[in-house]
Coordinates of N, CA and C in Angstrom, one line a residue:
M249 N -9.5 71.9 98.9 CA -8.3 72.2 98.4 C -7.6 70.8 97.9
D250 N -6.9 70.6 97.0 CA -6.3 69.5 96.4 C -5.2 68.9 97.4
P251 N -5.2 67.7 97.8 CA -4.2 67.2 98.7 C -2.8 67.3 98.1
D252 N -2.5 67.2 96.9 CA -1.2 67.3 96.4 C -0.6 68.9 96.6
V253 N -1.7 69.7 96.4 CA -1.2 71.2 96.6 C -0.9 71.3 98.0
F254 N -1.7 70.8 98.9 CA -1.4 71.0 100.4 C -0.1 70.4 100.7
S255 N 0.2 69.3 100.2 CA 1.5 68.5 100.4 C 2.7 69.3 99.9
F256 N 2.5 69.9 98.7 CA 3.6 70.7 98.0 C 3.9 71.9 98.8
A257 N 2.8 72.6 99.4 CA 3.0 73.8 100.2 C 3.7 73.5 101.6
A258 N 3.3 72.2 102.0 CA 4.0 72.0 103.4 C 5.4 71.6 103.1
V259 N 5.7 71.0 102.0 CA 7.0 70.6 101.8 C 7.9 71.9 101.4
S260 N 7.2 72.8 100.8 CA 8.0 74.1 100.4 C 8.2 74.9 101.7
C261 N 7.2 74.9 102.5 CA 7.6 75.7 103.8 C 8.8 75.0 104.6
I262 N 8.7 73.6 104.7 CA 9.8 73.0 105.3 C 11.2 73.2 104.7
I263 N 11.1 73.2 103.4 CA 12.5 73.5 102.7 C 12.9 75.0 102.9
V264 N 12.0 75.9 102.9 CA 12.3 77.4 103.2 C 12.8 77.5 104.6
G265 N 12.1 76.8 105.5 CA 12.5 76.9 106.9 C 13.9 76.3 107.1
L266 N 14.2 75.2 106.6 CA 15.5 74.5 106.6 C 16.6 75.4 106.0
V267 N 16.3 76.0 104.8 CA 17.4 76.9 104.2 C 17.6 78.1 105.1
A268 N 16.5 78.7 105.7 CA 16.7 79.8 106.6 C 17.5 79.4 107.8
S269 N 17.1 78.4 108.4 CA 17.9 77.9 109.6 C 19.4 77.6 109.4
L270 N 19.7 76.9 108.3 CA 21.1 76.7 107.9 C 21.7 77.9 107.6
A271 N 21.1 79.0 107.0 CA 21.8 80.3 106.7 C 22.1 81.0 107.9
F272 N 21.2 80.9 108.9 CA 21.2 81.6 110.2 C 22.5 80.9 111.1
I273 N 22.4 79.7 111.0 CA 23.6 78.9 111.6 C 25.0 79.4 110.9
G274 N 24.9 79.3 109.7 CA 26.2 79.7 109.0 C 26.6 81.0 109.3
V275 N 25.8 82.0 109.4 CA 26.1 83.4 109.6 C 26.7 83.5 111.1
V276 N 26.0 82.9 112.0 CA 26.4 82.9 113.3 C 27.7 82.2 113.6
T277 N 28.0 81.1 112.9 CA 29.2 80.5 113.0 C 30.3 81.3 112.4
F278 N 30.1 82.0 111.3 CA 31.1 82.8 110.6 C 31.5 84.1 111.5
R279 N 30.4 84.6 112.1 CA 30.7 85.8 112.9 C 31.5 85.3 114.2
F280 N 31.1 84.1 114.8 CA 31.9 83.7 115.9 C 33.4 83.4 115.6
L281 N 33.6 82.8 114.3 CA 35.0 82.4 114.0 C 35.8 83.8 113.7
T282 N 35.1 84.7 113.0 CA 35.9 85.9 112.6 C 36.1 86.7 113.9
S283 N 35.1 86.8 114.8 CA 35.4 87.7 116.0 C 36.4 87.1 116.9
S284 N 36.5 85.8 117.0 CA 37.4 85.1 117.9 C 38.8 85.3 117.3
R285 N 39.0 85.5 116.1 CA 40.5 85.6 115.6 C 41.1 87.0 115.9
G286 N 40.2 88.0 116.0 CA 40.6 89.4 116.3 C 41.2 89.5 117.7
P287 N 40.4 89.2 118.6 CA 41.0 89.3 120.0 C 42.2 88.4 120.3
S288 N 42.2 87.2 119.7 CA 43.2 86.3 120.1 C 44.7 86.9 119.9
K289 N 44.8 87.8 118.7 CA 46.0 88.5 118.5 C 46.3 89.4 119.7
K290 N 45.3 90.2 120.2 CA 45.4 91.0 121.4 C 45.7 90.2 122.7
L291 N 45.1 89.2 122.7 CA 45.4 88.3 123.9 C 46.8 87.6 123.8
E292 N 47.2 87.3 122.6 CA 48.5 86.7 122.4 C 49.6 87.8 122.8
A293 N 49.4 89.0 122.6 CA 50.3 90.0 122.9 C 50.4 90.2 124.5
E294 N 49.1 90.2 125.1 CA 49.0 90.2 126.4 C 49.7 89.1 127.1
D295 N 49.5 87.9 126.5 CA 50.1 86.7 127.2 C 51.5 86.9 127.1
N296 N 52.1 87.3 125.9 CA 53.6 87.5 125.8 C 54.1 88.4 127.0
D297 N 53.3 89.5 127.1 CA 53.7 90.4 128.3 C 53.7 89.7 129.7
R298 N 52.7 88.9 129.9 CA 52.6 88.1 131.1 C 53.7 87.2 131.3
L299 N 54.0 86.5 130.2 CA 55.1 85.4 130.2 C 56.5 86.2 130.4
E300 N 56.7 87.3 130.0 CA 57.9 88.1 130.1 C 57.9 88.5 131.6
R301 N 57.0 89.0 132.2 CA 57.0 89.4 133.6 C 57.1 88.1 134.5
L302 N 56.4 87.1 134.0 CA 56.7 85.8 134.9 C 58.1 85.3 134.9
Q303 N 58.8 85.4 133.6 CA 60.1 84.9 133.6 C 61.1 85.9 134.4
Q304 N 60.8 87.2 134.4 CA 61.6 88.1 135.2 C 61.3 87.8 136.7
S305 N 60.2 87.4 137.1 CA 59.9 87.1 138.5 C 60.7 85.8 138.9
V306 N 60.6 84.9 138.1 CA 61.3 83.6 138.3 C 62.8 83.8 138.3
D307 N 63.3 84.5 137.5 CA 64.7 84.9 137.6 C 65.1 85.6 138.9
A308 N 64.2 86.5 139.4 CA 64.6 87.3 140.6 C 64.5 86.3 141.8
I309 N 63.5 85.4 141.8 CA 63.4 84.4 142.9 C 64.6 83.4 142.8
A310 N 65.1 83.0 141.7 CA 66.3 82.2 141.6 C 67.4 82.8 142.3
I311 N 67.6 84.1 141.9 CA 68.8 84.9 142.5 C 68.6 84.8 144.1
E312 N 67.5 85.2 144.5 CA 67.3 85.2 146.0 C 67.5 83.9 146.7
V313 N 67.1 82.9 146.0 CA 67.4 81.5 146.5 C 68.8 81.1 146.5
E314 N 69.5 81.5 145.6 CA 71.0 81.3 145.5 C 71.6 82.1 146.7
R315 N 71.1 83.3 147.0 CA 71.7 84.2 148.0 C 71.5 83.4 149.5
I316 N 70.2 82.9 149.5 CA 69.8 82.2 150.8 C 70.8 81.0 151.0
A317 N 71.0 80.2 149.8 CA 71.8 79.0 149.9 C 73.3 79.3 150.3
E318 N 73.6 80.4 149.7 CA 75.0 80.9 150.1 C 75.2 81.3 151.5
A319 N 74.2 82.0 152.0 CA 74.2 82.3 153.5 C 74.1 81.2 154.3
Q320 N 73.4 80.2 153.9 CA 73.2 79.0 154.7 C 74.7 78.3 154.8
R321 N 75.3 78.1 153.5 CA 76.7 77.5 153.5 C 77.6 78.3 154.3
F322 N 77.5 79.6 154.3 CA 78.4 80.4 155.1 C 78.2 80.2 156.6
S323 N 76.9 80.1 157.0 CA 76.5 79.8 158.4 C 77.0 78.5 158.9
A324 N 76.8 77.5 157.9 CA 77.2 76.1 158.3 C 78.7 76.1 158.4
K325 N 79.4 76.8 157.7 CA 80.9 76.8 157.8 C 81.4 77.5 159.0
L326 N 80.7 78.5 159.4 CA 81.1 79.3 160.8 C 80.7 78.2 161.9
L327 N 79.6 77.7 161.8 CA 79.2 76.7 163.0 C 80.2 75.6 163.0
S328 N 80.6 75.0 161.8 CA 81.7 73.9 162.0 C 82.8 74.3 162.5
E329 N 83.3 75.5 162.1 CA 84.6 76.1 162.6 C 84.6 76.3 164.1
R330 N 83.5 76.8 164.6 CA 83.3 77.0 166.1 C 83.3 75.7 166.7
G331 N 82.7 74.6 166.2 CA 82.7 73.3 166.9 C 84.1 72.7 166.9
E332 N 84.9 73.0 165.9 CA 86.4 72.4 165.8 C 87.3 73.2 166.6
A333 N 87.0 74.4 166.9 CA 87.9 75.2 167.5 C 88.2 74.8 169.1
P334 N 87.1 74.5 169.8 CA 87.3 74.1 171.2 C 88.0 72.7 171.2
A335 N 87.8 71.9 170.3 CA 88.4 70.5 170.3 C 89.9 70.7 170.0
R336 N 90.4 71.6 169.2 CA 91.8 71.9 169.0 C 92.5 72.3 170.3
R337 N 91.9 73.2 171.1 CA 92.4 73.7 172.2 C 92.5 72.6 173.4
A338 N 91.7 71.8 173.4 CA 91.7 70.8 174.5 C 92.7 69.9 174.5

């Protein structure tokens, strides 16, 4: 067989393999990019729901902390009045 024909066949096989590989990579990349767009909208809606619940929880905790602080101020006021009362009588 002529060496030029053998070289041409080898180069042709390499080019066909390269084009096939690039086409496969392109198809896989395209499918990955299009499939990741669909669920992201679904995940975005789920994330919004989660954030809403988290905001409600934080608000509820803030209210409870405020109640605890008010009770502590009330207790401190009572204790300070008790401490002052015997001093006035004496």
